[in-house]
Tab-separated table of C-alpha atoms in Angstrom:
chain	number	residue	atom	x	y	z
A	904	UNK	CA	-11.241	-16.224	-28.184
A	905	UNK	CA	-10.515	-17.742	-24.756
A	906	UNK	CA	-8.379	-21.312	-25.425
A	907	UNK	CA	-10.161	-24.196	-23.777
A	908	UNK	CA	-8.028	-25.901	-20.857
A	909	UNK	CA	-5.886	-29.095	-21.039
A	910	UNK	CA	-4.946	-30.265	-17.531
A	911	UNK	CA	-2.197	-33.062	-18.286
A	912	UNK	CA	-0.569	-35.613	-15.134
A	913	UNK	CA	2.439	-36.220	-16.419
A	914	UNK	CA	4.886	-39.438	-15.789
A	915	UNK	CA	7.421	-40.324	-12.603
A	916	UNK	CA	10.053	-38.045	-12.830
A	917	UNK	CA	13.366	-37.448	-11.421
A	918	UNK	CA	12.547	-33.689	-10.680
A	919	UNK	CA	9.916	-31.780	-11.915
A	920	UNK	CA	12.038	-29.741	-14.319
A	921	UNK	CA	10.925	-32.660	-16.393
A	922	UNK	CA	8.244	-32.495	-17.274
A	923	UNK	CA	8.146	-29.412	-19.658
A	924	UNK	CA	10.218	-32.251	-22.261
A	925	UNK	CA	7.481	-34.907	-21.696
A	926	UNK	CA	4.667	-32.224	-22.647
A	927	UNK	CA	6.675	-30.315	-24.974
A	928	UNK	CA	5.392	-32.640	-28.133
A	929	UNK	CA	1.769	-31.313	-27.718
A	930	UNK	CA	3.170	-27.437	-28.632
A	931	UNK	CA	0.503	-28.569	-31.425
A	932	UNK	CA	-2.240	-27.839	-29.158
A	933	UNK	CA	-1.320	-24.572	-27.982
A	934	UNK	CA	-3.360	-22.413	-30.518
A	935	UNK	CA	-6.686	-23.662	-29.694
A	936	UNK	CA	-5.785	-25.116	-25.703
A	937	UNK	CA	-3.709	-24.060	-23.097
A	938	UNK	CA	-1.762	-27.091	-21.536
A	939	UNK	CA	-1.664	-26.778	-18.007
A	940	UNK	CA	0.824	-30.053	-16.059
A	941	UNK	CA	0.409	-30.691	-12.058
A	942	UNK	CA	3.451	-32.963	-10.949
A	943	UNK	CA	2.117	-36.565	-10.376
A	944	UNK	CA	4.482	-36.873	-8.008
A	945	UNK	CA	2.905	-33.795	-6.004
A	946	UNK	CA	1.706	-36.033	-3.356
A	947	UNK	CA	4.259	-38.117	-1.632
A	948	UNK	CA	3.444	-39.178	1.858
A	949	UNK	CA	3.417	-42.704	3.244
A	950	UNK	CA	-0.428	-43.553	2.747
A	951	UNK	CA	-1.661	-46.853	1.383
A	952	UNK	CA	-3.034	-47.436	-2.155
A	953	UNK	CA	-6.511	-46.206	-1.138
A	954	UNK	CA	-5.569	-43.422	0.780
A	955	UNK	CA	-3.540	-42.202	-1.983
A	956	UNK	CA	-6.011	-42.244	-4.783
A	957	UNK	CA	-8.676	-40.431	-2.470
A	958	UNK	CA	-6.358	-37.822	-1.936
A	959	UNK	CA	-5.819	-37.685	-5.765
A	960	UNK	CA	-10.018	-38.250	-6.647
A	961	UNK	CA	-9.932	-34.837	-3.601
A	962	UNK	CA	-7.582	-33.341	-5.769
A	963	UNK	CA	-8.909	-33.734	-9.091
A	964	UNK	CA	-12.587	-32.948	-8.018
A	965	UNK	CA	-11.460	-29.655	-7.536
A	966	UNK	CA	-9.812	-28.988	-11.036
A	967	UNK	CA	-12.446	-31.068	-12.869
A	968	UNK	CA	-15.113	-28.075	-13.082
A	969	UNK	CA	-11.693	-25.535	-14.539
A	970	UNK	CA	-10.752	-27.946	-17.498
A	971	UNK	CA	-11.834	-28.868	-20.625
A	972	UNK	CA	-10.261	-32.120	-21.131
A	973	UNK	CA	-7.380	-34.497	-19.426
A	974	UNK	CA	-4.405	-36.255	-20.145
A	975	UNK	CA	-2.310	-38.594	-18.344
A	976	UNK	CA	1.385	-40.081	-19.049
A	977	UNK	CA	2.096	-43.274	-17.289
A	978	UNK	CA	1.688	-43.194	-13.968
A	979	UNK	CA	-0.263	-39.982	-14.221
A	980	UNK	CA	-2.891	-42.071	-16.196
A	981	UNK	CA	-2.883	-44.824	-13.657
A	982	UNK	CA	-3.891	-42.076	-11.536
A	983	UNK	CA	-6.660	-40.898	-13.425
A	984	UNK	CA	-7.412	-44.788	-14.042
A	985	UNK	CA	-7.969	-44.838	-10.619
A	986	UNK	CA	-10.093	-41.225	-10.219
A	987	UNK	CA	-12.472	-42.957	-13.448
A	988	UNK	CA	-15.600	-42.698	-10.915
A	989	UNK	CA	-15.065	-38.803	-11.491
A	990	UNK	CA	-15.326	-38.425	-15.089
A	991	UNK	CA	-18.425	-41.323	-15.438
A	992	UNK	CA	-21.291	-38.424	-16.138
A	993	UNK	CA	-18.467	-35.866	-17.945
A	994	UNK	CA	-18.742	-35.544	-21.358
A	995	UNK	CA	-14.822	-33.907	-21.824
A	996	UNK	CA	-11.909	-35.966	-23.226
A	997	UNK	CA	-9.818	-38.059	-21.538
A	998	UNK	CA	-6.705	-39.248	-23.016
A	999	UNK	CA	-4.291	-41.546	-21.445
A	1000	UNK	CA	-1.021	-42.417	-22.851
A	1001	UNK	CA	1.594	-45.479	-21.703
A	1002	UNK	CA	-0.932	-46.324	-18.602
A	1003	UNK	CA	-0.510	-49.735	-17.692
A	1004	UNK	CA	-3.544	-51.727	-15.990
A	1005	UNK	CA	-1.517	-53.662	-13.625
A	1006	UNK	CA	1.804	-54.394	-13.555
A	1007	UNK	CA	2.695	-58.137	-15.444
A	1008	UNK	CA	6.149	-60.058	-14.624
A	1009	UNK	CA	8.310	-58.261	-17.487
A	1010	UNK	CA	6.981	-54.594	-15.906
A	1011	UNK	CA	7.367	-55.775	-12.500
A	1012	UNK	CA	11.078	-56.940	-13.365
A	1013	UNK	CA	12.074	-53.836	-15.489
A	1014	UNK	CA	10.843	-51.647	-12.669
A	1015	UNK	CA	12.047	-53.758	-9.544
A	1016	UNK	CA	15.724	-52.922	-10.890
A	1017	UNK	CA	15.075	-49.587	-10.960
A	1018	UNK	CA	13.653	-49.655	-7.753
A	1019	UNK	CA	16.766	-51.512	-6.485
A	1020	UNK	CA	19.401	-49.238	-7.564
A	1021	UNK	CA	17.198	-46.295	-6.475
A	1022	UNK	CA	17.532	-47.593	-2.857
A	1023	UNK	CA	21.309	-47.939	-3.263
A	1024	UNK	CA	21.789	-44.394	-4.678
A	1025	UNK	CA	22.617	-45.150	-7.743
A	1026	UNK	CA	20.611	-42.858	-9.572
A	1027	UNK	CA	22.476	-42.648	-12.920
A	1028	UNK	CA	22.563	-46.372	-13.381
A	1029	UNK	CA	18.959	-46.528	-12.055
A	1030	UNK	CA	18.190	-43.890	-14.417
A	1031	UNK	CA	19.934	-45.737	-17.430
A	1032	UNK	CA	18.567	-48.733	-16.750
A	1033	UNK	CA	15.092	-47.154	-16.707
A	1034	UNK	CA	15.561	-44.913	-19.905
A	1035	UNK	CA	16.965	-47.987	-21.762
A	1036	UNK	CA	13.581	-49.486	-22.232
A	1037	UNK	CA	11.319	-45.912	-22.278
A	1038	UNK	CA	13.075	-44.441	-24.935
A	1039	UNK	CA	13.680	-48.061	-27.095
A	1040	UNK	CA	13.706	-48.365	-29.855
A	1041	UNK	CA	15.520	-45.304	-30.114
A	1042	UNK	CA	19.163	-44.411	-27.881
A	1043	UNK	CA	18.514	-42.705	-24.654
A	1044	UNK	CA	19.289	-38.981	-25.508
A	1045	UNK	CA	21.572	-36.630	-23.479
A	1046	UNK	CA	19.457	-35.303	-20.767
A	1047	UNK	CA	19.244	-31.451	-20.317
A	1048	UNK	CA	18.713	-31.613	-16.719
A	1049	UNK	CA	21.704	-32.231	-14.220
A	1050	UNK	CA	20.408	-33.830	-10.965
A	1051	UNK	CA	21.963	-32.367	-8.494
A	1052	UNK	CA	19.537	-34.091	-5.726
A	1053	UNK	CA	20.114	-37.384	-6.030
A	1054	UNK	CA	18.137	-38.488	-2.797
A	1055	UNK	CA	14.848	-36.697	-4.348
A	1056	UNK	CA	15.448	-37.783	-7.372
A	1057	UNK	CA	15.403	-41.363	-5.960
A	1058	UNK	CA	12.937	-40.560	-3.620
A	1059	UNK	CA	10.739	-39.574	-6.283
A	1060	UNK	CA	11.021	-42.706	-9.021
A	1061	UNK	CA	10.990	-45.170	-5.994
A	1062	UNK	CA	8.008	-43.680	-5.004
A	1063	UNK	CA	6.122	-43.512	-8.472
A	1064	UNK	CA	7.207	-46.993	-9.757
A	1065	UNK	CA	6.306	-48.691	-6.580
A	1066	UNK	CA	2.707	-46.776	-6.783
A	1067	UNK	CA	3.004	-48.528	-10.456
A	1068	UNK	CA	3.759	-52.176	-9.538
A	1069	UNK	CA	1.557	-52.137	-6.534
A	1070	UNK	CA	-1.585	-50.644	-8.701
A	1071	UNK	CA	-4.095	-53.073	-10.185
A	1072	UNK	CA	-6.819	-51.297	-12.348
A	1073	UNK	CA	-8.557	-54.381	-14.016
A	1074	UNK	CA	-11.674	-54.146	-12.076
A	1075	UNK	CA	-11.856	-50.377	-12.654
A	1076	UNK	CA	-11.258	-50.468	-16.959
A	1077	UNK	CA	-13.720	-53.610	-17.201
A	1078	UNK	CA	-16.584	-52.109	-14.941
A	1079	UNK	CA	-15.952	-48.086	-15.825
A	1080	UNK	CA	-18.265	-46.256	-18.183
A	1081	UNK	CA	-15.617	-43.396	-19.198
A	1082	UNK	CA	-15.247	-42.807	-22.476
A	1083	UNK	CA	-11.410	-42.331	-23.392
A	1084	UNK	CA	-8.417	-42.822	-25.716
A	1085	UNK	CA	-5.728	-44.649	-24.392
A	1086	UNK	CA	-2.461	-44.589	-26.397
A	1087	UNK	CA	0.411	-47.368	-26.049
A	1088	UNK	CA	3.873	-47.718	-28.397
A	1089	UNK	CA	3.426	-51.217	-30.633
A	1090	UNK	CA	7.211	-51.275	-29.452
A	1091	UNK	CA	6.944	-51.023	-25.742
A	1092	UNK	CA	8.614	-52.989	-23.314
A	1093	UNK	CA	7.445	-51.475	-20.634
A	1094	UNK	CA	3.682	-50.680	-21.354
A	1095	UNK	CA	1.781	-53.016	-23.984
A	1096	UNK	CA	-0.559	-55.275	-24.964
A	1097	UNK	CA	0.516	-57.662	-21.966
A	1098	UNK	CA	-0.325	-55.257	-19.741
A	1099	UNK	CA	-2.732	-52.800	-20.655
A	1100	UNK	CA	-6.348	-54.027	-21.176
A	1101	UNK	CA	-8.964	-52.900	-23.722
A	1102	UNK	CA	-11.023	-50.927	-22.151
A	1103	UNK	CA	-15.351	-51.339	-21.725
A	1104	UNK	CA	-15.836	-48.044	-22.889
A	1105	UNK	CA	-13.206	-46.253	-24.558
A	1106	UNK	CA	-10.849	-46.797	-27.658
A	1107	UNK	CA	-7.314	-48.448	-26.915
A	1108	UNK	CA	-5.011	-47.691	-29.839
A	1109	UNK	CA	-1.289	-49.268	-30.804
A	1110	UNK	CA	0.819	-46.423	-31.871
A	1111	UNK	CA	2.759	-47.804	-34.878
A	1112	UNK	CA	6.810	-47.705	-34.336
A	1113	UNK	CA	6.995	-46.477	-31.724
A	1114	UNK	CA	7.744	-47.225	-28.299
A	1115	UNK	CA	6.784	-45.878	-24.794
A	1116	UNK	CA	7.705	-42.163	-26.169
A	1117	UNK	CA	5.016	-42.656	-28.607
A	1118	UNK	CA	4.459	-38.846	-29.065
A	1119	UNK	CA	8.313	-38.032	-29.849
A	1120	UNK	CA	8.460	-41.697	-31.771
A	1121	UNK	CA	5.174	-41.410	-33.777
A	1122	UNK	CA	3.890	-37.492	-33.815
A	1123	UNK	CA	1.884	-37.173	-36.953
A	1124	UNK	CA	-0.356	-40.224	-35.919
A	1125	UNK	CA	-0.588	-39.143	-32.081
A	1126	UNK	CA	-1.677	-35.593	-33.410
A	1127	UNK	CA	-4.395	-36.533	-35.800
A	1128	UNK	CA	-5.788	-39.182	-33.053
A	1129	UNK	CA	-5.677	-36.394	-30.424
A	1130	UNK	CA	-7.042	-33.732	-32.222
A	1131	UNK	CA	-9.889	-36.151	-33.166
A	1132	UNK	CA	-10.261	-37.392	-29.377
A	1133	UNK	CA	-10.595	-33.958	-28.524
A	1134	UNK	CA	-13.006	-32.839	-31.433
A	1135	UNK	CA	-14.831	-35.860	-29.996
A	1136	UNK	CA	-14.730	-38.314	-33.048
A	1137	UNK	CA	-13.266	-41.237	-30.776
């Protein structure tokens, strides 16, 4: 039997030998779907906030008809926040995890540092500082990956956390008719109830203990709430 199609934006990251770790946790998928990630991060030019999600509603138009359902990881689902108008007459899943709405003072703060020591090169204290509060409550593990671009790498987070702070989806969540789990750690301090609002149509659910990692901090809840999602119970 052919596997149905998951097409998953992942988060901001460094490098996009990344990603693999943030869509690892969904292995649990991978007998009935095939995951299939497009970097976030794969358009980077100067454009403004509405020329940027046109190129990404262009973009996902095209996939849209090849998929059978769609995830996104922080800024990947502000993206698809923002492409909503797409999926308003689709009856396939859309799951969003860690997607803020718009970007309150503590975000704008944790995010502005990183954005900071980005600018100045300093990519493993921007990193730390980042990874502090995305993998709390739990210590930052020992990364696999060894940047050996720094300027991309900071390139690539300043870009994708300024799209973040500078992205207000209110409007959008209160006036969209899209069906669709959204998933955010009761831990956070990045992405939480200050900052992410319950949508019109859709289900907004507080992972229990964990934080914005809420599939590595909280599996066997994400999994039956997924699997659900996507067997279209929610």
């Amino acid at each position: 039997m052919q596997k149905k199609k998951i097409l998953i934006l992942p988060s901001d990251t460094p490098h996009p030998a990344y990603i693999d770790s943030i869509i690892s946790p969904l292995a649990f998928l991978e007998t009935e779907y095939s995951l299939h990630p497009i970097d976030s991060l794969s358009i980077m030019e100067e454009l403004s906030n509405e020329q940027f999600y046109s190129h990404w509603q262009e973009k996902l138009s095209q996939y849209i008809p090849h998929y059978d359902a769609f995830f996104g990881f922080s800024f990947g689902g502000v993206i698809l926040q923002q492409c909503f108008s797409l999926f308003t007459h689709l009856n396939k899943p859309l799951i969003l995890f860690s997607a803020p709405s718009f970007a309150d003072q503590s975000l704008a703060q944790k995010l502005g540092e990183v954005i900071t020591l980005c600018n100045e090169y300093k990519i493993d204290e921007a990193l730390h500082s980042l990874y502090q509060h995305v993998y709390y409550p739990n210590e930052i593990p020992l990364q696999t990956h060894q940047i050996t671009d720094k300027e991309l790498a900071a390139k690539r987070i300043i870009y994708g956390l300024t799209r973040v702070l500078e992205t207000d989806s209110t409007s959008i969540i209160k006036e969209n008719q899209v069906k669709h789990l959204h998933l955010i750690g009761e831990l956070s301090h990045l992405v939480n109830k200050d900052n992410v609002l319950t949508p019109h149509q859709g289900t907004l659910l507080s992972v229990p203990e964990a934080g914005m990692r809420i599939l590595r901090d909280n599996l066997p809840f994400c999994k039956k709430v997924i699997l659900e999602a996507l067997n279209g119970a929610i």
